[in-house]
Amino acid sequence: MVSVLHREDRYIVIKRSDLDKIPGKQRIEFSKASRVAHERMFAAGAPPRQFLVIESDWPEYELAWASIEARVLGSGAAPLTGTRLLELHSSELRAARMETATLRAQLDERNELLRDSSGKLIRLAAHLISAPLFALQDLQDEDKKMTRARVDKAVDTADARLKDAAYELRRIADALSASAGPSSPTWSCQACQVEQPTDRACDACAGQTALITARS
């Protein structure tokens, strides 16, 4: 019976966000090489496999290893009780507290953005209403002659102010929409229609991808 569990390095796992850090040409070459390797393995009789990847900084990591150790070593494994169980749960609790603190900080930041943007929206609404009046105010002065050129200039000025205010209003609205929660853009391969979360070459066929939607 096995008395010591050795954590074997039997898998090669590549995180998508890490793969995004290499240049596009290298990503395409790697994608093609990976696809060829998979095809050759399946042709040689390798069965399809499914995996659950648990990163080492996740609270479930040591719990998973402890469970595997208990299964492999059988009665010789240390039970998940007492001090060891407390350590594992304490680690999980610390991770949960850190995540809670991070989420609370993000919430406070978004609330501050909402408060700041609300004031800007009120000021912009007032500006949208008053911009034409301010632009045409000069025409009401008795000392100035209402020529066609002056009317055209005033109208152009009012139109420019309205466009600037509308653009700022749209920008703030987009910021408020983004603050409601992160979105996940999705790209689709134009050749094989496979969807993926990045705009790099298709992971399946290395074809060109195009943005199709943003999912909340």
Tab-separated table of C-alpha atoms in Angstrom:
chain	number	residue	atom	x	y	z
A	1	MET	CA	0.000	0.000	0.000
A	2	VAL	CA	1.214	3.496	-0.806
A	3	SER	CA	2.369	5.301	2.334
A	4	VAL	CA	3.293	8.692	0.879
A	5	LEU	CA	1.384	10.632	-1.762
A	6	HIS	CA	3.575	12.310	-4.348
A	7	ARG	CA	1.950	15.167	-6.219
A	8	GLU	CA	2.816	14.204	-9.776
A	9	ASP	CA	3.281	16.746	-12.539
A	10	ARG	CA	1.296	14.770	-15.111
A	11	TYR	CA	-0.759	17.529	-16.786
A	12	ILE	CA	0.022	20.598	-18.853
A	13	VAL	CA	-2.500	23.349	-18.117
A	14	ILE	CA	-2.451	26.749	-19.826
A	15	LYS	CA	-4.695	29.542	-18.609
A	16	ARG	CA	-6.313	31.607	-21.373
A	17	SER	CA	-5.393	34.904	-19.730
A	18	ASP	CA	-1.745	33.776	-19.646
A	19	LEU	CA	-1.877	32.730	-23.306
A	20	ASP	CA	-3.136	36.217	-24.191
A	21	LYS	CA	0.196	37.658	-23.036
A	22	ILE	CA	2.167	36.194	-25.950
A	23	PRO	CA	2.149	37.802	-29.437
A	24	GLY	CA	-0.678	36.961	-31.803
A	25	LYS	CA	1.503	35.053	-34.289
A	26	GLN	CA	2.816	32.788	-31.553
A	27	ARG	CA	-0.727	32.209	-30.279
A	28	ILE	CA	-1.825	31.106	-33.756
A	29	GLU	CA	1.171	28.770	-34.100
A	30	PHE	CA	0.531	27.311	-30.654
A	31	SER	CA	-3.170	26.847	-31.445
A	32	LYS	CA	-2.353	24.993	-34.665
A	33	ALA	CA	0.252	22.801	-32.972
A	34	SER	CA	-2.139	21.983	-30.118
A	35	ARG	CA	-4.901	21.055	-32.557
A	36	VAL	CA	-2.565	18.730	-34.483
A	37	ALA	CA	-1.363	17.127	-31.241
A	38	HIS	CA	-4.955	16.483	-30.104
A	39	GLU	CA	-5.883	14.962	-33.454
A	40	ARG	CA	-2.888	12.640	-33.320
A	41	MET	CA	-3.635	11.577	-29.746
A	42	PHE	CA	-7.258	10.785	-30.560
A	43	ALA	CA	-6.183	8.925	-33.715
A	44	ALA	CA	-3.826	6.856	-31.557
A	45	GLY	CA	-6.703	5.856	-29.288
A	46	ALA	CA	-6.518	8.403	-26.470
A	47	PRO	CA	-9.996	8.845	-24.925
A	48	PRO	CA	-11.692	12.240	-24.544
A	49	ARG	CA	-11.004	13.607	-21.073
A	50	GLN	CA	-12.603	16.136	-18.753
A	51	PHE	CA	-10.729	18.039	-16.060
A	52	LEU	CA	-11.411	20.199	-13.034
A	53	VAL	CA	-8.639	22.762	-12.565
A	54	ILE	CA	-8.200	24.188	-9.054
A	55	GLU	CA	-5.606	26.947	-8.806
A	56	SER	CA	-3.175	26.859	-5.903
A	57	ASP	CA	-4.383	30.171	-4.446
A	58	TRP	CA	-7.991	28.963	-4.219
A	59	PRO	CA	-9.258	27.853	-0.774
A	60	GLU	CA	-10.439	24.537	-2.283
A	61	TYR	CA	-6.905	23.604	-3.394
A	62	GLU	CA	-5.616	22.033	-0.173
A	63	LEU	CA	-9.035	20.529	0.568
A	64	ALA	CA	-8.936	18.751	-2.800
A	65	TRP	CA	-5.433	17.431	-2.201
A	66	ALA	CA	-6.397	16.232	1.266
A	67	SER	CA	-9.360	14.367	-0.205
A	68	ILE	CA	-7.153	12.744	-2.878
A	69	GLU	CA	-4.586	11.800	-0.246
A	70	ALA	CA	-7.251	10.177	1.908
A	71	ARG	CA	-8.507	8.154	-1.067
A	72	VAL	CA	-5.054	7.043	-2.277
A	73	LEU	CA	-3.535	6.244	1.100
A	74	GLY	CA	-6.643	4.658	2.541
A	75	SER	CA	-6.477	4.005	6.262
A	76	GLY	CA	-2.993	5.479	6.420
A	77	ALA	CA	-4.251	8.939	5.503
A	78	ALA	CA	-4.622	11.578	8.155
A	79	PRO	CA	-8.344	12.201	8.787
A	80	LEU	CA	-9.739	15.638	8.022
A	81	THR	CA	-10.424	16.428	11.636
A	82	GLY	CA	-8.943	18.453	14.436
A	83	THR	CA	-6.130	20.882	13.730
A	84	ARG	CA	-5.774	20.008	10.044
A	85	LEU	CA	-9.448	20.531	9.319
A	86	LEU	CA	-9.360	23.809	11.246
A	87	GLU	CA	-6.362	25.002	9.213
A	88	LEU	CA	-8.079	24.194	5.935
A	89	HIS	CA	-11.294	25.940	6.916
A	90	SER	CA	-9.362	28.911	8.335
A	91	SER	CA	-7.608	29.300	4.989
A	92	GLU	CA	-10.953	29.163	3.210
A	93	LEU	CA	-12.383	31.725	5.632
A	94	ARG	CA	-9.446	34.097	5.071
A	95	ALA	CA	-9.911	33.832	1.330
A	96	ALA	CA	-13.632	34.561	1.695
A	97	ARG	CA	-12.898	37.609	3.858
A	98	MET	CA	-10.393	38.922	1.313
A	99	GLU	CA	-12.918	38.471	-1.475
A	100	THR	CA	-15.576	40.224	0.614
A	101	ALA	CA	-13.238	43.162	1.242
A	102	THR	CA	-12.441	43.394	-2.466
A	103	LEU	CA	-16.116	43.335	-3.435
A	104	ARG	CA	-16.942	45.946	-0.783
A	105	ALA	CA	-14.217	48.243	-2.138
A	106	GLN	CA	-15.561	47.807	-5.669
A	107	LEU	CA	-19.079	48.567	-4.451
A	108	ASP	CA	-17.909	51.725	-2.670
A	109	GLU	CA	-16.109	52.847	-5.830
A	110	ARG	CA	-19.221	52.318	-7.948
A	111	ASN	CA	-21.420	54.115	-5.425
A	112	GLU	CA	-19.051	57.082	-5.542
A	113	LEU	CA	-19.223	57.024	-9.338
A	114	LEU	CA	-23.017	56.968	-9.194
A	115	ARG	CA	-23.123	59.944	-6.815
A	116	ASP	CA	-20.674	61.931	-8.925
A	117	SER	CA	-22.418	61.035	-12.175
A	118	SER	CA	-25.856	61.875	-10.793
A	119	GLY	CA	-24.718	65.439	-10.134
A	120	LYS	CA	-23.235	65.671	-13.626
A	121	LEU	CA	-26.468	64.404	-15.150
A	122	ILE	CA	-28.455	67.113	-13.371
A	123	ARG	CA	-26.050	69.828	-14.527
A	124	LEU	CA	-26.041	68.504	-18.070
A	125	ALA	CA	-29.826	68.371	-18.181
A	126	ALA	CA	-29.938	72.028	-17.166
A	127	HIS	CA	-27.302	72.836	-19.772
A	128	LEU	CA	-29.246	71.047	-22.509
A	129	ILE	CA	-32.262	73.198	-21.724
A	130	SER	CA	-30.421	76.500	-21.407
A	131	ALA	CA	-27.809	76.122	-24.174
A	132	PRO	CA	-30.022	77.453	-26.999
A	133	LEU	CA	-31.175	80.337	-24.809
A	134	PHE	CA	-27.608	81.347	-23.981
A	135	ALA	CA	-26.589	81.124	-27.617
A	136	LEU	CA	-29.482	83.330	-28.779
A	137	GLN	CA	-29.323	85.783	-25.896
A	138	ASP	CA	-27.184	88.236	-27.857
A	139	LEU	CA	-29.908	88.566	-30.472
A	140	GLN	CA	-32.258	90.077	-27.903
A	141	ASP	CA	-29.993	93.032	-27.182
A	142	GLU	CA	-31.421	96.256	-28.580
A	143	ASP	CA	-27.961	97.528	-29.506
A	144	LYS	CA	-27.315	94.679	-31.934
A	145	LYS	CA	-28.811	94.239	-35.319
A	146	MET	CA	-30.483	90.874	-36.029
A	147	THR	CA	-28.757	90.037	-39.268
A	148	ARG	CA	-28.980	86.681	-41.002
A	149	ALA	CA	-25.289	86.072	-40.324
A	150	ARG	CA	-25.761	86.645	-36.587
A	151	VAL	CA	-28.762	84.318	-36.501
A	152	ASP	CA	-26.829	81.587	-38.318
A	153	LYS	CA	-23.871	81.984	-35.975
A	154	ALA	CA	-26.081	81.781	-32.888
A	155	VAL	CA	-27.834	78.668	-34.192
A	156	ASP	CA	-24.489	77.009	-34.975
A	157	THR	CA	-23.204	77.854	-31.500
A	158	ALA	CA	-26.311	76.416	-29.867
A	159	ASP	CA	-26.055	73.276	-31.974
A	160	ALA	CA	-22.397	72.783	-31.030
A	161	ARG	CA	-23.173	73.193	-27.338
A	162	LEU	CA	-26.021	70.709	-27.567
A	163	LYS	CA	-23.800	68.159	-29.294
A	164	ASP	CA	-21.072	68.546	-26.659
A	165	ALA	CA	-23.582	68.134	-23.852
A	166	ALA	CA	-25.221	65.137	-25.530
A	167	TYR	CA	-21.835	63.477	-25.999
A	168	GLU	CA	-20.961	63.975	-22.326
A	169	LEU	CA	-24.381	62.664	-21.326
A	170	ARG	CA	-23.820	59.535	-23.422
A	171	ARG	CA	-20.380	59.026	-21.895
A	172	ILE	CA	-21.732	59.238	-18.359
A	173	ALA	CA	-24.620	56.924	-19.210
A	174	ASP	CA	-22.131	54.371	-20.525
A	175	ALA	CA	-20.076	54.686	-17.347
A	176	LEU	CA	-23.167	54.156	-15.221
A	177	SER	CA	-24.119	51.132	-17.279
A	178	ALA	CA	-20.641	49.684	-16.884
A	179	SER	CA	-20.727	50.267	-13.118
A	180	ALA	CA	-23.744	47.990	-12.793
A	181	GLY	CA	-21.512	44.986	-13.373
A	182	PRO	CA	-18.780	43.583	-15.579
A	183	SER	CA	-19.660	42.378	-19.057
A	184	SER	CA	-18.100	39.572	-21.028
A	185	PRO	CA	-17.625	40.271	-24.732
A	186	THR	CA	-17.836	37.240	-26.977
A	187	TRP	CA	-16.168	36.686	-30.333
A	188	SER	CA	-17.252	34.160	-32.969
A	189	CYS	CA	-15.036	32.503	-35.562
A	190	GLN	CA	-16.114	33.562	-39.039
A	191	ALA	CA	-15.056	30.161	-40.389
A	192	CYS	CA	-16.308	27.540	-37.908
A	193	GLN	CA	-18.682	29.716	-35.770
A	194	VAL	CA	-17.018	28.613	-32.506
A	195	GLU	CA	-17.398	31.267	-29.779
A	196	GLN	CA	-14.609	32.356	-27.441
A	197	PRO	CA	-14.040	35.138	-24.853
A	198	THR	CA	-11.115	36.857	-26.624
A	199	ASP	CA	-10.460	38.484	-29.996
A	200	ARG	CA	-7.432	36.369	-30.841
A	201	ALA	CA	-7.401	33.841	-33.692
A	202	CYS	CA	-9.925	31.018	-33.277
A	203	ASP	CA	-8.733	28.385	-30.797
A	204	ALA	CA	-10.348	25.653	-32.907
A	205	CYS	CA	-9.276	26.499	-36.462
A	206	ALA	CA	-7.092	29.641	-36.136
A	207	GLY	CA	-9.638	31.539	-38.231
A	208	GLN	CA	-10.487	35.243	-37.913
A	209	THR	CA	-12.925	36.178	-35.143
A	210	ALA	CA	-15.493	38.977	-34.860
A	211	LEU	CA	-17.241	40.526	-31.853
A	212	ILE	CA	-20.848	39.359	-31.672
A	213	THR	CA	-22.192	40.349	-28.235
A	214	ALA	CA	-21.454	41.375	-24.666
A	215	ARG	CA	-22.912	39.159	-21.993
A	216	SER	CA	-23.499	40.208	-18.417
